[in-house]
Tab-separated table of C-alpha atoms in Angstrom:
chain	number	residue	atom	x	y	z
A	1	UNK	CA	59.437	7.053	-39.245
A	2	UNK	CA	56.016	6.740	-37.688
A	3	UNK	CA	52.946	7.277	-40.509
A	4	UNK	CA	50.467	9.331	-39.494
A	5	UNK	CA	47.218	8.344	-40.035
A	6	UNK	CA	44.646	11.122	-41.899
A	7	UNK	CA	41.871	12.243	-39.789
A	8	UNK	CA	39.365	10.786	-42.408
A	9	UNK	CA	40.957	7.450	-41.549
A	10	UNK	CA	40.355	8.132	-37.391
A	11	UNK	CA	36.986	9.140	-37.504
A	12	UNK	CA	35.675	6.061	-40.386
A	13	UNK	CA	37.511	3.958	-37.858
A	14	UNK	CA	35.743	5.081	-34.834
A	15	UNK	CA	32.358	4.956	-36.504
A	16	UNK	CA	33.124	1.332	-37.739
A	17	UNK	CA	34.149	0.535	-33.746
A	18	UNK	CA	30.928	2.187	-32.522
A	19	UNK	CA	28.992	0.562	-35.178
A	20	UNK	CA	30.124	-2.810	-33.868
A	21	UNK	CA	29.683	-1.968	-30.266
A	22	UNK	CA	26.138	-1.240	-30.926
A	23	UNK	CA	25.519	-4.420	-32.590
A	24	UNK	CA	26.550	-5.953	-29.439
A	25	UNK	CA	24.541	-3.914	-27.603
A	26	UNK	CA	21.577	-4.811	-29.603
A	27	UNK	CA	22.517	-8.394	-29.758
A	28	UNK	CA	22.843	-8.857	-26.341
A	29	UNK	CA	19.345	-7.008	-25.087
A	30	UNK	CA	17.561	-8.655	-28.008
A	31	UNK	CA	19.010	-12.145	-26.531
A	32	UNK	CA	17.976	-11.189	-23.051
A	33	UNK	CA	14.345	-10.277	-23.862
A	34	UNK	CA	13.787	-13.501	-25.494
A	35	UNK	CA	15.687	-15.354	-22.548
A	36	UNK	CA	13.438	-13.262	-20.121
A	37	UNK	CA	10.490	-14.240	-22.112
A	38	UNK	CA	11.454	-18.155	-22.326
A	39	UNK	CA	11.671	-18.850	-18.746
A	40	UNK	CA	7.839	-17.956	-17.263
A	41	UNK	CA	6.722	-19.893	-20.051
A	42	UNK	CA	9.307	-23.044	-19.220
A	43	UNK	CA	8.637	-22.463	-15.817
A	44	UNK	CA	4.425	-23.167	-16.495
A	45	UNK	CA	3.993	-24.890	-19.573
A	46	UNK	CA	0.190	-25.616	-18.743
A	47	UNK	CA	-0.299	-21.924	-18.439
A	48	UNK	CA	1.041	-20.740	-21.620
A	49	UNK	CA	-0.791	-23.549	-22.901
A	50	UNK	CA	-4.381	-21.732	-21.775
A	51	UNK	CA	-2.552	-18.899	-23.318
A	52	UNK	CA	-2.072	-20.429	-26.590
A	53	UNK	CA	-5.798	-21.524	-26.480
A	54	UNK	CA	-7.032	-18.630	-25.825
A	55	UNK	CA	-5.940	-17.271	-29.498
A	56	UNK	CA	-8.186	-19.911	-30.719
A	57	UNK	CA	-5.898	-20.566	-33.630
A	58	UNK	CA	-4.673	-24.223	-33.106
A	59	UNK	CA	-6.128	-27.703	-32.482
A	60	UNK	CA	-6.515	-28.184	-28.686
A	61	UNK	CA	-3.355	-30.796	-28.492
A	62	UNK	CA	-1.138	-28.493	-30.558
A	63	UNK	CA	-1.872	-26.030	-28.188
A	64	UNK	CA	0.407	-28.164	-25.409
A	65	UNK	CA	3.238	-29.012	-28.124
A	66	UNK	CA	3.416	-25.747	-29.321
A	67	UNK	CA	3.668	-24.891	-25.527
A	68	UNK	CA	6.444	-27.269	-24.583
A	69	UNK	CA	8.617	-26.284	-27.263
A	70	UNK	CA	8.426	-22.150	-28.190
A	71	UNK	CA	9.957	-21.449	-25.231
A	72	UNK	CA	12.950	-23.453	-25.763
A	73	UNK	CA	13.237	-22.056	-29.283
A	74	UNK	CA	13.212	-18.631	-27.403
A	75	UNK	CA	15.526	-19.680	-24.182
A	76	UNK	CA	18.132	-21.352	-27.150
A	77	UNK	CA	17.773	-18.045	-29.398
A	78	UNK	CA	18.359	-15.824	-26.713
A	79	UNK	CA	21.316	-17.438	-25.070
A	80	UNK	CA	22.989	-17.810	-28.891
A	81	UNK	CA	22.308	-13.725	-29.128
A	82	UNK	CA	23.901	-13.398	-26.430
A	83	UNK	CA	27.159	-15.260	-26.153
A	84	UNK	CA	27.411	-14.092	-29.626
A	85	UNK	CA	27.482	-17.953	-31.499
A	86	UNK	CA	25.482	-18.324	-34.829
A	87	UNK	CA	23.905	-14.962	-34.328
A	88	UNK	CA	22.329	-15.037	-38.170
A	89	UNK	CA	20.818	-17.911	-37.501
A	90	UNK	CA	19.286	-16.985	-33.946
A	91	UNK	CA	18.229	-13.429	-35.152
A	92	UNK	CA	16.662	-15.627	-38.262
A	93	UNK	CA	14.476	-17.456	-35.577
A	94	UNK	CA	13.499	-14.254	-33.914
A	95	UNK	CA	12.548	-12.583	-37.091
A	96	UNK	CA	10.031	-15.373	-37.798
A	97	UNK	CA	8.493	-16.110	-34.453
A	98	UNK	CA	8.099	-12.318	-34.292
A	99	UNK	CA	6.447	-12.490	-37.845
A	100	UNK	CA	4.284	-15.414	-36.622
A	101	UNK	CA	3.156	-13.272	-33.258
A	102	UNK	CA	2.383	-10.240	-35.276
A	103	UNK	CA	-0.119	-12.419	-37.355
A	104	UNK	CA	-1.582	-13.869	-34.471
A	105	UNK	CA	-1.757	-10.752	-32.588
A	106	UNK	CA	-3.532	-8.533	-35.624
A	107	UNK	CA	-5.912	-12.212	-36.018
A	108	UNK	CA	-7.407	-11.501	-32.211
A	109	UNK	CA	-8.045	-7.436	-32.886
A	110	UNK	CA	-9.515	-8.812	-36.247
A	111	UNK	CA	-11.745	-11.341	-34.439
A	112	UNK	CA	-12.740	-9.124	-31.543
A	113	UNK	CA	-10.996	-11.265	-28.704
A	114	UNK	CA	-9.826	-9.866	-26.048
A	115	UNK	CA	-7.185	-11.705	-24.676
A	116	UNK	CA	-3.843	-11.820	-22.756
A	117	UNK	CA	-1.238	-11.977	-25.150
A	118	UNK	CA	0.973	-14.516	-23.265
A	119	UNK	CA	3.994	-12.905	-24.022
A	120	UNK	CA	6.161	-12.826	-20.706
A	121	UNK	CA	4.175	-13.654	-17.216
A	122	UNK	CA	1.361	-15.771	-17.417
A	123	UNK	CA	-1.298	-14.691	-15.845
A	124	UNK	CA	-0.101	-11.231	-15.262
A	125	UNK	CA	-2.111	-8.358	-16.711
A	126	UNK	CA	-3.272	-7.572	-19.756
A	127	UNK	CA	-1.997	-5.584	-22.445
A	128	UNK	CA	-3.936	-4.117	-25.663
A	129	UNK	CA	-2.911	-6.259	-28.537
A	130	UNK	CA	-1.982	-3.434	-30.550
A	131	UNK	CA	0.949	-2.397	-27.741
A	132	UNK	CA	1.971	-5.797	-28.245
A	133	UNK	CA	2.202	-5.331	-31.436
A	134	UNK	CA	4.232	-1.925	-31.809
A	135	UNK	CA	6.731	-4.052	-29.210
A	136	UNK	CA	7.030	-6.780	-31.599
A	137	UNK	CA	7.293	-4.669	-34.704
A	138	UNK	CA	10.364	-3.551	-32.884
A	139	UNK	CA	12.033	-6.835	-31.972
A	140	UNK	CA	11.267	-7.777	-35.557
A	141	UNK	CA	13.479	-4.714	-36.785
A	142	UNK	CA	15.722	-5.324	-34.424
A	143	UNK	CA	16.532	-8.765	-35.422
A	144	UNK	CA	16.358	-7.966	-39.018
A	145	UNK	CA	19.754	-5.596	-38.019
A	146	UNK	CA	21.881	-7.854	-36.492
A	147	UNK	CA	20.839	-10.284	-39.593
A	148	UNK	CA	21.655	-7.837	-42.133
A	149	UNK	CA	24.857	-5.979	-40.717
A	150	UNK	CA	26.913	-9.449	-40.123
A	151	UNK	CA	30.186	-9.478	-38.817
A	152	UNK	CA	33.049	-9.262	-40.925
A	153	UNK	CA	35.527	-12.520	-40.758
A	154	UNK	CA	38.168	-11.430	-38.281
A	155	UNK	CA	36.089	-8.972	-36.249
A	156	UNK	CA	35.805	-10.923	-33.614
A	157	UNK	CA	33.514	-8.113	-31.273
A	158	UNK	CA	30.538	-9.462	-32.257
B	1	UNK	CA	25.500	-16.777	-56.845
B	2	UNK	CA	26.297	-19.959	-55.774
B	3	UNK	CA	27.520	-18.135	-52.513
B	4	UNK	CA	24.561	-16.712	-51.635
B	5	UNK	CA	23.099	-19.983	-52.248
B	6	UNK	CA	25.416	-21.698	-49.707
B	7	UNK	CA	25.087	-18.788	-46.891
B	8	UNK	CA	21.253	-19.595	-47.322
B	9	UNK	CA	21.597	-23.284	-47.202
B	10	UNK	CA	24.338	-22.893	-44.092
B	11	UNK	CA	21.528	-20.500	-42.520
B	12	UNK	CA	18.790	-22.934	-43.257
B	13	UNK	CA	20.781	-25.713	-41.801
B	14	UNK	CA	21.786	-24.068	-38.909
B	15	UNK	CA	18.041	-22.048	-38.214
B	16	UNK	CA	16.444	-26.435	-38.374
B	17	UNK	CA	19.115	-27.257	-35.563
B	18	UNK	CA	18.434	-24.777	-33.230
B	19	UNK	CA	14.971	-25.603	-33.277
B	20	UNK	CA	14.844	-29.643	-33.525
B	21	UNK	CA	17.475	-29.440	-30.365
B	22	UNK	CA	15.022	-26.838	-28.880
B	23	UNK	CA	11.964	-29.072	-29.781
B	24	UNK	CA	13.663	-32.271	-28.398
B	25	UNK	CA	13.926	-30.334	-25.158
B	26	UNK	CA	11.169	-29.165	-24.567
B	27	UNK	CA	9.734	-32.542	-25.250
B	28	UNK	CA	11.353	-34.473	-23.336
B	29	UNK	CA	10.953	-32.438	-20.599
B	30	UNK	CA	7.289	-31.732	-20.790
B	31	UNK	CA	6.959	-35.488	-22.087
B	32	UNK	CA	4.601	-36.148	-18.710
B	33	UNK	CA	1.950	-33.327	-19.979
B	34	UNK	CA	2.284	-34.339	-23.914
B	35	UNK	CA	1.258	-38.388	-23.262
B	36	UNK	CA	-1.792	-37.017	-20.682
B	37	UNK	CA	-3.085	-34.505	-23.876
B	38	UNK	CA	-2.547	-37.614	-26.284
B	39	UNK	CA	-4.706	-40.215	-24.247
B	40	UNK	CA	-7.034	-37.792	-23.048
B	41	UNK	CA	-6.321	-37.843	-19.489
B	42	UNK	CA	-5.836	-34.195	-19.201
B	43	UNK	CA	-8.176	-32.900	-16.595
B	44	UNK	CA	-7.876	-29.324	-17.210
B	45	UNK	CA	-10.824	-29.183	-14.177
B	46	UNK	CA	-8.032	-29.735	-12.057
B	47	UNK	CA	-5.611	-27.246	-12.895
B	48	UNK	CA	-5.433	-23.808	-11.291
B	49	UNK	CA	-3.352	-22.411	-13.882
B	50	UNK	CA	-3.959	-18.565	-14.759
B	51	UNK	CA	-3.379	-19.570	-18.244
B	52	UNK	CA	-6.305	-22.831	-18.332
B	53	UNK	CA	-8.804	-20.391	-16.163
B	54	UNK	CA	-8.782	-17.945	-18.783
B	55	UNK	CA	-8.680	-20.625	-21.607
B	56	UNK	CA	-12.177	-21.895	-19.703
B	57	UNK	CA	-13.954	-19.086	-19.556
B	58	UNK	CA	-13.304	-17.058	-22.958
B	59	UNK	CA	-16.568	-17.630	-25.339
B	60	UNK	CA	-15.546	-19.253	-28.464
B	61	UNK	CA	-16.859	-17.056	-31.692
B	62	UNK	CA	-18.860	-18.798	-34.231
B	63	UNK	CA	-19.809	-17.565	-37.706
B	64	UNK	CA	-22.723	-17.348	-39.817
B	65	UNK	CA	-22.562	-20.707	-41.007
B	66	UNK	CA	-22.018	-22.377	-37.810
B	67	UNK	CA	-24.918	-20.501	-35.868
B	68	UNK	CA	-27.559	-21.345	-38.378
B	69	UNK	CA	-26.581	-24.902	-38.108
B	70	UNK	CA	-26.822	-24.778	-34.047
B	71	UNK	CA	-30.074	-22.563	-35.168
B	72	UNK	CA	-31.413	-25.505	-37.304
B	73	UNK	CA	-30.471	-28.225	-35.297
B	74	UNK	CA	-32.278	-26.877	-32.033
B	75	UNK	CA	-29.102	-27.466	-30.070
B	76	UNK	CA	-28.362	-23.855	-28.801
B	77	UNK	CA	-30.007	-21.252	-26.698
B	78	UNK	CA	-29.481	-18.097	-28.430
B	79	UNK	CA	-28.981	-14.851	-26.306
B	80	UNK	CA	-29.629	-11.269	-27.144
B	81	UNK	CA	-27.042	-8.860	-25.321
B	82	UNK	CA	-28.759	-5.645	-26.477
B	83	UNK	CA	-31.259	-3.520	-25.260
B	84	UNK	CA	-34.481	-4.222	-25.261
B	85	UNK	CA	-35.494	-1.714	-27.677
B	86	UNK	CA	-33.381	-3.150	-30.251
B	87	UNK	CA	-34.669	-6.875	-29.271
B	88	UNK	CA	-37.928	-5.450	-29.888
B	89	UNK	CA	-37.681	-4.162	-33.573
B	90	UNK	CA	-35.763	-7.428	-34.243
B	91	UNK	CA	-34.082	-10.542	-32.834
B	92	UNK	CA	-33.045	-14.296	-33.659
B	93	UNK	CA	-36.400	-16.436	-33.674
B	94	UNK	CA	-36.702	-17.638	-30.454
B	95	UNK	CA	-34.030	-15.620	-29.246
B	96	UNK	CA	-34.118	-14.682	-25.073
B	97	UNK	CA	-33.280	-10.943	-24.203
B	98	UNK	CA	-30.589	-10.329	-21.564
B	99	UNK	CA	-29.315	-6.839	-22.047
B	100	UNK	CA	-25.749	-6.863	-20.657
B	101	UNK	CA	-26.331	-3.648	-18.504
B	102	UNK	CA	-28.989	-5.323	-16.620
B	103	UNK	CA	-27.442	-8.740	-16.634
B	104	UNK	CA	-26.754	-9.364	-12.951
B	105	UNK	CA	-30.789	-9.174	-12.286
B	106	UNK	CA	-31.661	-11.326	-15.339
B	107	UNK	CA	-28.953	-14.075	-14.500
B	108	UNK	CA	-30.770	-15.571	-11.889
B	109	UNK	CA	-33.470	-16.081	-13.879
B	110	UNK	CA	-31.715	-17.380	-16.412
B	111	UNK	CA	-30.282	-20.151	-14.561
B	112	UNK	CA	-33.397	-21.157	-13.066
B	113	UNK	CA	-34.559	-22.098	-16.677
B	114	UNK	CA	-31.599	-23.289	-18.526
B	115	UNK	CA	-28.999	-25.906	-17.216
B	116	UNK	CA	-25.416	-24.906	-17.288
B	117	UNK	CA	-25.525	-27.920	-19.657
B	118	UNK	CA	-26.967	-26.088	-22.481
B	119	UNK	CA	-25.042	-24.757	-25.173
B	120	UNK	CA	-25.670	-20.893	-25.497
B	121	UNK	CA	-25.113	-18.735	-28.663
B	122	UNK	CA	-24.931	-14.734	-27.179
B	123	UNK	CA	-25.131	-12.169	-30.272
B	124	UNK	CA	-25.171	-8.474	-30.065
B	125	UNK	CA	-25.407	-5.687	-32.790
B	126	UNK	CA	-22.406	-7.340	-35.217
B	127	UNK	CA	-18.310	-7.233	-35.001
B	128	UNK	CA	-18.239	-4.178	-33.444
B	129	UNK	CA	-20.229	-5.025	-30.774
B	130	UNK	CA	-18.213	-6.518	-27.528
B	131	UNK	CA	-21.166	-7.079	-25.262
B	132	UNK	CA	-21.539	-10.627	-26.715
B	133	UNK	CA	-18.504	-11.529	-26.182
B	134	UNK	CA	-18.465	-9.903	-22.353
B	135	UNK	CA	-22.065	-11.462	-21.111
B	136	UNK	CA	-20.457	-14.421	-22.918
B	137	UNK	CA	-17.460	-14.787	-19.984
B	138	UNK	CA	-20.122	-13.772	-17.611
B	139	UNK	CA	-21.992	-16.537	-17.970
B	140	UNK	CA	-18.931	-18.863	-18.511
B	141	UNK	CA	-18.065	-17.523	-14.579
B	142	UNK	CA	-21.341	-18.517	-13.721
B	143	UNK	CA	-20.624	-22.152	-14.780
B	144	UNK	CA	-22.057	-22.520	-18.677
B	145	UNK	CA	-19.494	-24.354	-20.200
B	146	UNK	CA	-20.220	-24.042	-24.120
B	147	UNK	CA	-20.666	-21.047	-24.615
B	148	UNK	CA	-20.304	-19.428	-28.022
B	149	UNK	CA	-20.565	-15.724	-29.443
B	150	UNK	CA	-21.647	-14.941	-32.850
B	151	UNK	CA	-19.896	-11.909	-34.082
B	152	UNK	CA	-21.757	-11.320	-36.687
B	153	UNK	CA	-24.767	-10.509	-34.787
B	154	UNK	CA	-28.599	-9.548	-35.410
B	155	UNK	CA	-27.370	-7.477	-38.517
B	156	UNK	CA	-25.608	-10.424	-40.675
B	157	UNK	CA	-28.081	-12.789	-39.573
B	158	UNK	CA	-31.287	-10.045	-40.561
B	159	UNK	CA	-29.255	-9.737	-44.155
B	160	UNK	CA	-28.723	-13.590	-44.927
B	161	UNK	CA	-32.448	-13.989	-44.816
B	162	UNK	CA	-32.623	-16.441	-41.729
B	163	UNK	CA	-35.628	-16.566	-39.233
B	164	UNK	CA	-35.939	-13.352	-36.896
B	165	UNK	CA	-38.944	-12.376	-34.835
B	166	UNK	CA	-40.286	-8.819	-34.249
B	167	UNK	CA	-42.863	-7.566	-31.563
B	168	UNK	CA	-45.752	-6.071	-32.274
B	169	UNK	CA	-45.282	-2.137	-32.188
């Protein structure tokens, strides 16, 4: 004889699958941005160098190493968001580069510099830093999501 | 407890991976641009970059501290980038007016009587002031290569009690 299941049941179960379908969704444009944002800067390390620079934060050589390898930090978090592999661990990453670009962002309003954030396209147009900002406040939340609602062993969705 | 402890030392573990395989990439593949910024051989003249222009020409700011001692020293030519009627009931000691508004017709000038050699301190009326810091990149375009902006302007340097000049009313 066939059990039928309570509507209660249904509906907690559809909410759990949409739940999960939306951390995918998340995952995946999170991963994408940062991907996105990775391969300008891979593409002309000098550049986002002068970018770097122009934050006046760093030594001038750290400038160049900090150059070469954020962008492969972002390229390798992004692709893991994506495919879904050590997603914790990625969205980790992203939280604290995001915390770190906040700081540096709110240190050029603070200082009066007025500067190209460096973000995606080098080169490309400015943006206020306090847009920049708002957009990274977002990422930062968005990150902190996927690292607090993990997947539960067996759900393999996510 | 102790699981918590382990799904932060598995997350810790995993988050140092991710970025020593992501460092070792991008070193090795920018290893060319690393060993010219180590010995010094990187010509930055020479590269057309968006990124190094703007790195070029964006003023560095200076504090208090740092001013006086380009002040003392006699190293710097300091530069007033507000109006003349301010510059007139105060300014640096031996401080030369170029209100930013009438910049272009002052430049010339300028350039006539200081080499693009010279190190240039521009100041305007404190941090909320951005004309420093925009005559500043003007005359970085121009070809002045250290030039520096002191935020804190004629106000901070009036209240610490350093050397200012006033004409006669």
């Amino acid at each position: 004889m066939e059990r039928r299941r309570s509507p209660y049941r249904e509906r907690s179960a559809m909410m759990r699958n949409r739940k999960r379908y939306f951390r995918i969704l998340v995952r995946i444009v999170l991963g994408l941005v940062f991907i996105y944002a990775s391969i300008h800067k891979i593409r002309d390390p000098v550049a986002f160098a002068g970018a770097v620079a122009a934050y006046n934060i760093l030594p001038y050589g750290l400038n160049f190493l900090v150059a070469a390898i954020l962008p492969w930090v972002e390229l390798i978090s992004g692709l893991l968001l994506v495919i879904g592999y050590r997603v914790k661990a990625a969205a980790s990453i992203v939280i604290a580069m995001n915390l770190f670009f906040i700081v540096a962002l709110s240190s050029t309003i603070v200082r009066g510099l007025d500067i190209d954030c460096g973000c995606f396209k080098q080169g490309g147009g400015k943006t206020p830093a306090w847009e920049v900002i708002i957009r990274d406040v977002i990422f930062l939340v968005t990150a902190i999501f996927l690292v607090l609602n993990k997947q539960k062993p067996g759900k393999r969705l996510s | 407890m102790t699981n918590i402890m382990k799904d932060m030392k598995k997350l810790l573990l995993e988050m140092t991976v991710i970025i020593f395989v992501a460092s070792l990439i991008g070193i090795i593949l920018n290893h060319k641009m690393l060993l010219k910024v180590c010995s010094g051989r990187f010509d930055l003249s020479k590269i057309t970059s968006p990124g190094v222009q703007r790195m070029e020409k964006i003023p560095m700011p200076v504090g208090l501290l740092q001013a006086k001692e380009l002040f003392e020293r006699k190293e710097a030519v300091f530069v007033d980038a507000r109006d003349a009627s301010f510059f007139s009931r105060g300014h640096l000691k031996g401080a030369v007016l170029m209100p930013l508004g009438e910049s272009e017709l002052n430049l010339a000038r300028f350039m006539v009587k200081v080499p693009s050699s010279a190190t240039l301190v521009i100041y305007c009326n404190g941090y909320d002031c951005r004309d420093s810091m925009t005559l500043g990149a003007k005359l970085m375009e121009k070809g002045y290569r250290k030039v520096y902006v002191y935020e804190g302007g004629y106000p901070e340097w009036r209240d610490a009690g350093l050397p200012i000049e006033r004409e006669a009313p």
